[in-house]
Tab-separated table of C-alpha atoms in Angstrom:
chain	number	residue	atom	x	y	z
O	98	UNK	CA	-241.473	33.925	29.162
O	99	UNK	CA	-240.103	30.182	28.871
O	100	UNK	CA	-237.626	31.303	32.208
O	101	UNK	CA	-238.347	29.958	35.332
O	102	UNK	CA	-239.193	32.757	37.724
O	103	UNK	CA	-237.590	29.854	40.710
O	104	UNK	CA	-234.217	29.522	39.509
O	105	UNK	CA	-233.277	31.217	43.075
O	106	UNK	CA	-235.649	28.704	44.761
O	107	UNK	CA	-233.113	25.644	43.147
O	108	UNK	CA	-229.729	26.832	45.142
O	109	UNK	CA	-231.779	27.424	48.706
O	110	UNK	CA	-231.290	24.028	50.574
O	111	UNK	CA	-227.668	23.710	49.271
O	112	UNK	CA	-227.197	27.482	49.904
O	113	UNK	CA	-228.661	26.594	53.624
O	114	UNK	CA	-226.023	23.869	53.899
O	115	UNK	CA	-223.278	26.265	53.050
O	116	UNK	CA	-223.989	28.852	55.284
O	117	UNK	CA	-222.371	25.874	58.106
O	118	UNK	CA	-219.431	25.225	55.955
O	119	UNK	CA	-218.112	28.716	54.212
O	120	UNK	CA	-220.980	30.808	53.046
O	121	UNK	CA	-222.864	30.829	50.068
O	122	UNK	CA	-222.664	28.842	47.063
O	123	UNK	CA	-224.200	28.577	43.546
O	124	UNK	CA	-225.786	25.870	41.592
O	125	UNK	CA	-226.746	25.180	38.320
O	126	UNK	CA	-228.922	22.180	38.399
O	127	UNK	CA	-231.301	21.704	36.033
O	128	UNK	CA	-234.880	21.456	37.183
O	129	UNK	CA	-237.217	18.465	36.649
O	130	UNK	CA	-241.232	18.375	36.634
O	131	UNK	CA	-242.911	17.001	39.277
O	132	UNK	CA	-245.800	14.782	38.879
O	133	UNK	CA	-249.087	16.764	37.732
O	134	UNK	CA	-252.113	16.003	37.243
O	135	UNK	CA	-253.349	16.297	33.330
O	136	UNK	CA	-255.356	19.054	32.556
O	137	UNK	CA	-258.970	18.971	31.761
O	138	UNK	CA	-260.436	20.267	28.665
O	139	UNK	CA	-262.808	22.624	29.059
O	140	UNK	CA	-265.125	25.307	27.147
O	141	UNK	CA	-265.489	28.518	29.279
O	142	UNK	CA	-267.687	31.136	27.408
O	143	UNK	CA	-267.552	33.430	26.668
O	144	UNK	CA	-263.611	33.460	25.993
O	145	UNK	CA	-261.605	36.571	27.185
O	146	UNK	CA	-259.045	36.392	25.283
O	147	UNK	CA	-261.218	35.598	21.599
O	148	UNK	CA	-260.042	38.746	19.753
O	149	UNK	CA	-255.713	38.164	20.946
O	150	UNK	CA	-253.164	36.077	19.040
O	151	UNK	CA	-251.177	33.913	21.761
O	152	UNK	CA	-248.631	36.165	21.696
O	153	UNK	CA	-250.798	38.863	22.820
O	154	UNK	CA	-252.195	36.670	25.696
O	155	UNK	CA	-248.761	35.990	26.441
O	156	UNK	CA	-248.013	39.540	26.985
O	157	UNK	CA	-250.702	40.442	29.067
O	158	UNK	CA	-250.096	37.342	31.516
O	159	UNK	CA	-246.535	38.990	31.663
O	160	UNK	CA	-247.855	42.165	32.488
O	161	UNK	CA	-250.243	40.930	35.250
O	162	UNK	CA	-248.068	38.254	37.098
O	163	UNK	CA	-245.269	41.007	37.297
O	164	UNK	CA	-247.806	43.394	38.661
O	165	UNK	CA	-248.818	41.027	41.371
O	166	UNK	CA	-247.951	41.654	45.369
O	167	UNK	CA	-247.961	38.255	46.227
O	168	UNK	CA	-248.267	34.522	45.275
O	169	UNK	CA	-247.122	31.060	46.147
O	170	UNK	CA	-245.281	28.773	44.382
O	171	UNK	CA	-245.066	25.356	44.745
O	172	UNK	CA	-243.265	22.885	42.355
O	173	UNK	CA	-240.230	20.538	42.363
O	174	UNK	CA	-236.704	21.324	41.312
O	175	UNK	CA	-233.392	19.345	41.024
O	176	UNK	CA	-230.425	20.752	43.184
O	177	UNK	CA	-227.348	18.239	42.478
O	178	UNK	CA	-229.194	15.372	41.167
O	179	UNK	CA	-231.747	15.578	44.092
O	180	UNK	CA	-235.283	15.993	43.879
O	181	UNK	CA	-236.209	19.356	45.844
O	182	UNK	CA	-239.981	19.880	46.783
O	183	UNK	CA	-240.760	23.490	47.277
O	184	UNK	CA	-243.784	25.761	48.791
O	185	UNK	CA	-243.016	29.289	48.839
O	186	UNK	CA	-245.324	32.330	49.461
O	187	UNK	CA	-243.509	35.816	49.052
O	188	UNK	CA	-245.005	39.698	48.973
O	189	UNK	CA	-243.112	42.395	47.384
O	190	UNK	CA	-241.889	43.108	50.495
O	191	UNK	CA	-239.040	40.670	50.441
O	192	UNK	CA	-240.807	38.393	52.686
O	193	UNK	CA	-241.685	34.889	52.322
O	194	UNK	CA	-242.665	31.693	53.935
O	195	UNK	CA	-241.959	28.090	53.026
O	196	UNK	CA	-240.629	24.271	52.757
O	197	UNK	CA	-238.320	23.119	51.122
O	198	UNK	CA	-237.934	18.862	51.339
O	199	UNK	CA	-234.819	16.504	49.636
O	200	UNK	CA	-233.694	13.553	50.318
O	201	UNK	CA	-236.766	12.997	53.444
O	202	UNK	CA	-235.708	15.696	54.875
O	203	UNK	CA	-237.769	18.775	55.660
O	204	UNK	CA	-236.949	22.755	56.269
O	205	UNK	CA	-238.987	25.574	56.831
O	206	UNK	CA	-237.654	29.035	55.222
O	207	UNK	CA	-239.051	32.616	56.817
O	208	UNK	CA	-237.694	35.983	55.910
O	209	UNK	CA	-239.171	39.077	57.677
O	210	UNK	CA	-237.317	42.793	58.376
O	211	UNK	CA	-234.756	41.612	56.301
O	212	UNK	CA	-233.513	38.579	58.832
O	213	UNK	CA	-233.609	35.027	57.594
O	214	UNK	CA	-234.949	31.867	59.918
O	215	UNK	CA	-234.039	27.921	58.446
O	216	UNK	CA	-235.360	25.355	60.640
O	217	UNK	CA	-234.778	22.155	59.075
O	218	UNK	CA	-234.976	18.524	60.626
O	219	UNK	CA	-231.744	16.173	61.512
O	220	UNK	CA	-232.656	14.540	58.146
O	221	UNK	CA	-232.378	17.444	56.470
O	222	UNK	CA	-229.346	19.183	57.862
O	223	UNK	CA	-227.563	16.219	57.880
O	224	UNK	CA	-228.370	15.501	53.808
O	225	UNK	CA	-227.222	18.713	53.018
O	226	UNK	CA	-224.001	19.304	55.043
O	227	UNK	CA	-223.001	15.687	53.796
O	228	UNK	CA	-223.557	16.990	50.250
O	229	UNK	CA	-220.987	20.048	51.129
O	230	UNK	CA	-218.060	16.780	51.979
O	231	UNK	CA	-218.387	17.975	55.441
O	232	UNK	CA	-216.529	15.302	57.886
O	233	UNK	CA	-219.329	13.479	60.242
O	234	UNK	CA	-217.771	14.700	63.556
O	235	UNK	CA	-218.794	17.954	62.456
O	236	UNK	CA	-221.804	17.513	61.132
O	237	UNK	CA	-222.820	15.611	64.727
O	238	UNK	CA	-221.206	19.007	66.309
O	239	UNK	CA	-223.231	20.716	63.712
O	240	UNK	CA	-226.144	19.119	64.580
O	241	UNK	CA	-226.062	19.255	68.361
O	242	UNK	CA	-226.103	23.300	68.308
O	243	UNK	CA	-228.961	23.557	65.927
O	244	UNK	CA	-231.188	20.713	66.721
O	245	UNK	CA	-234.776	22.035	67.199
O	246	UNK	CA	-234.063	25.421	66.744
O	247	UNK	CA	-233.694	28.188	63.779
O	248	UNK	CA	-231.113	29.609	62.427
O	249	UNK	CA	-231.159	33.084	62.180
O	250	UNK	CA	-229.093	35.218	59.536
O	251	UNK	CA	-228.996	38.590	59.957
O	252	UNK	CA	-228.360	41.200	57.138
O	253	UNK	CA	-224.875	40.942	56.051
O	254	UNK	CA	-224.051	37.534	57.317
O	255	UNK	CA	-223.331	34.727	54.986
O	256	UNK	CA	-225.754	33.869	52.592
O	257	UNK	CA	-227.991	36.277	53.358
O	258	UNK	CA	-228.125	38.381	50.076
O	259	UNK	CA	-228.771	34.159	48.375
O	260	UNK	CA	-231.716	33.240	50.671
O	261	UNK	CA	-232.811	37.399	50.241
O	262	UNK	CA	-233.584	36.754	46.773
O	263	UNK	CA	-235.456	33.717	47.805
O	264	UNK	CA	-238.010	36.316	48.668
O	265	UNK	CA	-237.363	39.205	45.943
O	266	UNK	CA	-240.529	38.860	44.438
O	267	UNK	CA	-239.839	41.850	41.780
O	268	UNK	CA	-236.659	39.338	41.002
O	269	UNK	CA	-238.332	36.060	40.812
O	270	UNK	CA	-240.903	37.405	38.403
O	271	UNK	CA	-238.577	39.791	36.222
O	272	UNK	CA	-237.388	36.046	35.067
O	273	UNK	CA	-240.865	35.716	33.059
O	274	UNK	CA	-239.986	39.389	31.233
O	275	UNK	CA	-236.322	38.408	30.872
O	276	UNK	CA	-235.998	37.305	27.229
O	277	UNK	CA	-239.073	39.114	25.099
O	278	UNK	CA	-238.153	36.816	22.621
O	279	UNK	CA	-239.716	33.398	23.821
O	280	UNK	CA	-243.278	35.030	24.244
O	281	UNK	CA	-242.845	35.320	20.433
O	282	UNK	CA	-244.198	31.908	18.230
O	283	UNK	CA	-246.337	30.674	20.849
O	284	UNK	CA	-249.429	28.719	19.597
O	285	UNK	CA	-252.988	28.683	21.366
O	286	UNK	CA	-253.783	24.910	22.322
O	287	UNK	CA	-256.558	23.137	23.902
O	288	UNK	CA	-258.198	25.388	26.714
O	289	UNK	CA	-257.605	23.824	30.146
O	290	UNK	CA	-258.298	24.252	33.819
O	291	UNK	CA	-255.743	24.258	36.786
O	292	UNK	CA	-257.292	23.889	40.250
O	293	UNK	CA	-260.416	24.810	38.671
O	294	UNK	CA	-259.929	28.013	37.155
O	295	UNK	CA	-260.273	27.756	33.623
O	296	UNK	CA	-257.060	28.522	31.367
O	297	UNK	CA	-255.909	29.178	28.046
O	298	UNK	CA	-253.014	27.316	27.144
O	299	UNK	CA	-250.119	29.050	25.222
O	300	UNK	CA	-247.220	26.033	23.522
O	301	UNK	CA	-243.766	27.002	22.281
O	302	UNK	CA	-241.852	24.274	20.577
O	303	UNK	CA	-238.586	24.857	20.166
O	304	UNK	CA	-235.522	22.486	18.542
O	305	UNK	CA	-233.948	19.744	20.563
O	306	UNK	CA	-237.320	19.034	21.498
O	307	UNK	CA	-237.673	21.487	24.220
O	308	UNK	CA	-241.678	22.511	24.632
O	309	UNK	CA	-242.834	25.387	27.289
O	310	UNK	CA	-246.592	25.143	28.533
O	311	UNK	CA	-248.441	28.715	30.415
O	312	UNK	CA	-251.650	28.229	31.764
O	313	UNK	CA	-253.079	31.840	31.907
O	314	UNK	CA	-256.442	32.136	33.954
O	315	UNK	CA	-259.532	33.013	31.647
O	316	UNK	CA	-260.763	34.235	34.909
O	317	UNK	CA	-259.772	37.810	36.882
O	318	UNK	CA	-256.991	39.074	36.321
O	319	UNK	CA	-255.183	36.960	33.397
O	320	UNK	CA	-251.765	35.669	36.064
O	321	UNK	CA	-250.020	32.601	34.715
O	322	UNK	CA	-250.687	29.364	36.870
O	323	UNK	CA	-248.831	26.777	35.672
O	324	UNK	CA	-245.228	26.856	33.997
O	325	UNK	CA	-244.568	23.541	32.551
O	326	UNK	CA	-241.184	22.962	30.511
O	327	UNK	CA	-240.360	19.408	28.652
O	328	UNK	CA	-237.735	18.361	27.411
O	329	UNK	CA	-234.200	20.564	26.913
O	330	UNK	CA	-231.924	21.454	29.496
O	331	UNK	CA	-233.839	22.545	32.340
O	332	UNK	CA	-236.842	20.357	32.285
O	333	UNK	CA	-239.889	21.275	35.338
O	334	UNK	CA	-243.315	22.588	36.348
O	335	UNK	CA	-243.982	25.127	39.050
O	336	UNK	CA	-247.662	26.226	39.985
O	337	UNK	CA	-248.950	29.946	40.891
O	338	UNK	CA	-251.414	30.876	43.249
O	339	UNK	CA	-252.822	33.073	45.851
O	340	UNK	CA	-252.170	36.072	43.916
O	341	UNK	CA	-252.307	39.464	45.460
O	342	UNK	CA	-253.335	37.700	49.229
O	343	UNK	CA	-251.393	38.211	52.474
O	344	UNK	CA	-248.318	36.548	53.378
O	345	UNK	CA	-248.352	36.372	57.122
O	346	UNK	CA	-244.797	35.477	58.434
O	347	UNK	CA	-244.290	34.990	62.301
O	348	UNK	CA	-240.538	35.841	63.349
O	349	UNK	CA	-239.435	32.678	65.753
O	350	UNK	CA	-239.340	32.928	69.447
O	351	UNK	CA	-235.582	34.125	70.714
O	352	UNK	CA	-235.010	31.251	72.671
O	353	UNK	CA	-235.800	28.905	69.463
O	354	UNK	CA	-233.001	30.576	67.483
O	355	UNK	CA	-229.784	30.246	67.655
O	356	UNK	CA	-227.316	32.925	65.517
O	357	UNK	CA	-225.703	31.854	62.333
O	358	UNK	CA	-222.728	33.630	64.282
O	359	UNK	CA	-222.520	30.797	67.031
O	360	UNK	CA	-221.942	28.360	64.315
O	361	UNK	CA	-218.827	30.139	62.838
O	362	UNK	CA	-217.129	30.523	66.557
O	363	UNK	CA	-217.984	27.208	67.566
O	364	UNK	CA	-219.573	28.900	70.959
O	365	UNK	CA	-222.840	27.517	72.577
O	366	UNK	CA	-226.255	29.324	71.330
């Protein structure tokens, strides 16, 4: 339950940058928590969840997040030593809609039938393709056929399958059920609230100083809002919300795209 159900959502902007450059890449930098907001203590009554040990409120916030059709999730991540900002909402059918910001830079992420739109600003672009050691008189090439427009990625193209699982819902969230054995030693602390639902808050401790924090809502259905890990290896926070509502994703105009095809011949869009 400690896993973070965004490990995908870490490699997107560098995975964006590759898809200019030679296809898709992997990363494996840790994350790190953005700035939150402490929770406050409060006393909701009655409590739902009076008569379960932590672990069992553990295993029925499992149970209900994986059972959801939708949510958003919006956190910050590390990708390479960069700070990457990140507001994603994605249905369980593999379609999502989202930012993504480093380094100033902004991009906007849709998925929908299976094709993948980036749109990102010259800040952003031009951050990540200099991350990938590409030579500036091809990232000003680069830059000249994408400027203002999307990049679409059809099925089968590069990176397609990485930015896919972007939006695998059933993926992201089989990361929570992945290892049965951190929902097991988890202590009850303080109850809390996270944008004013009211939540019981499940601790693991672990050595090396590592501690996990799950907000579970005392309210409805019992989803996990907040994720918070401190300390260890991978070190962040990620929120949850708008459970179960509907992602509406708007395919880009034609003449705003230009194919991720163009980009490997060198051709005008």
């Amino acid at each position: 339950m400690a896993s973070h159900p965004h490990r995908k959502l870490r490699a997107a902007a560098v995975v964006c940058a590759a898809l200019v450059v030679a296809g898709p890449v992997t990363t494996t930098a840790a994350a790190a928590a953005a700035p939150a907001a402490p929770e406050v203590s409060v006393a909701p009554s009655p409590d739902p969840f009076a008569d379960l040990t932590a672990d069992e409120i553990a295993e029925r916030a499992v149970t209900a997040t994986r059972s959801a059709t939708s949510l958003r999730m919006t956190g910050r991540v590390v990708s390479d030593g960069q700070p990457l900002d990140i507001d994603f909402a994605v249905n369980d059918h593999d379609e999502c809609t989202g930012l993504m910001k480093i380094k100033g830079g902004t991009s906007e992420l849709r998925r929908v039938d299976h094709v993948t739109y980036i749109k990102g600003d010259e800040a952003f672009w031009r951050a990540s393709m200099a991350s990938q050691g590409l030579p500036e008189p091809q990232i000003t090439a680069t830059l000249e056929l994408i400027k203002g427009r999307w990049l679409k990625i059809a099925p089968g193209q590069a990176g397609s399958e990485d930015l896919g699982g972007v939006c695998d819902l059933k993926a992201l969230l089989a990361d929570l059920d992945k290892d049965k054995e951190q929902r097991s030693g988890l202590v009850r602390g303080p109850d809390g609230e996270v944008a004013g639902t009211p939540v019981a808050t499940l601790v693991k401790k672990k050595a090396g100083g590592e501690t996990t924090t799950v907000s579970v809502s005392e309210r409805g259905k019992p989803y996990i809002l907040k994720l918070v890990k401190a300390g260890g290896e991978e070190p962040g926070a990620m929120v949850f919300s708008d459970y179960d509502k509907p992602v509406v994703v708007k395919v880009p105009p034609a003449d705003e795209t230009v194919d991720l095809s163009k980009l490997d011949s060198g051709t005008p869009a």
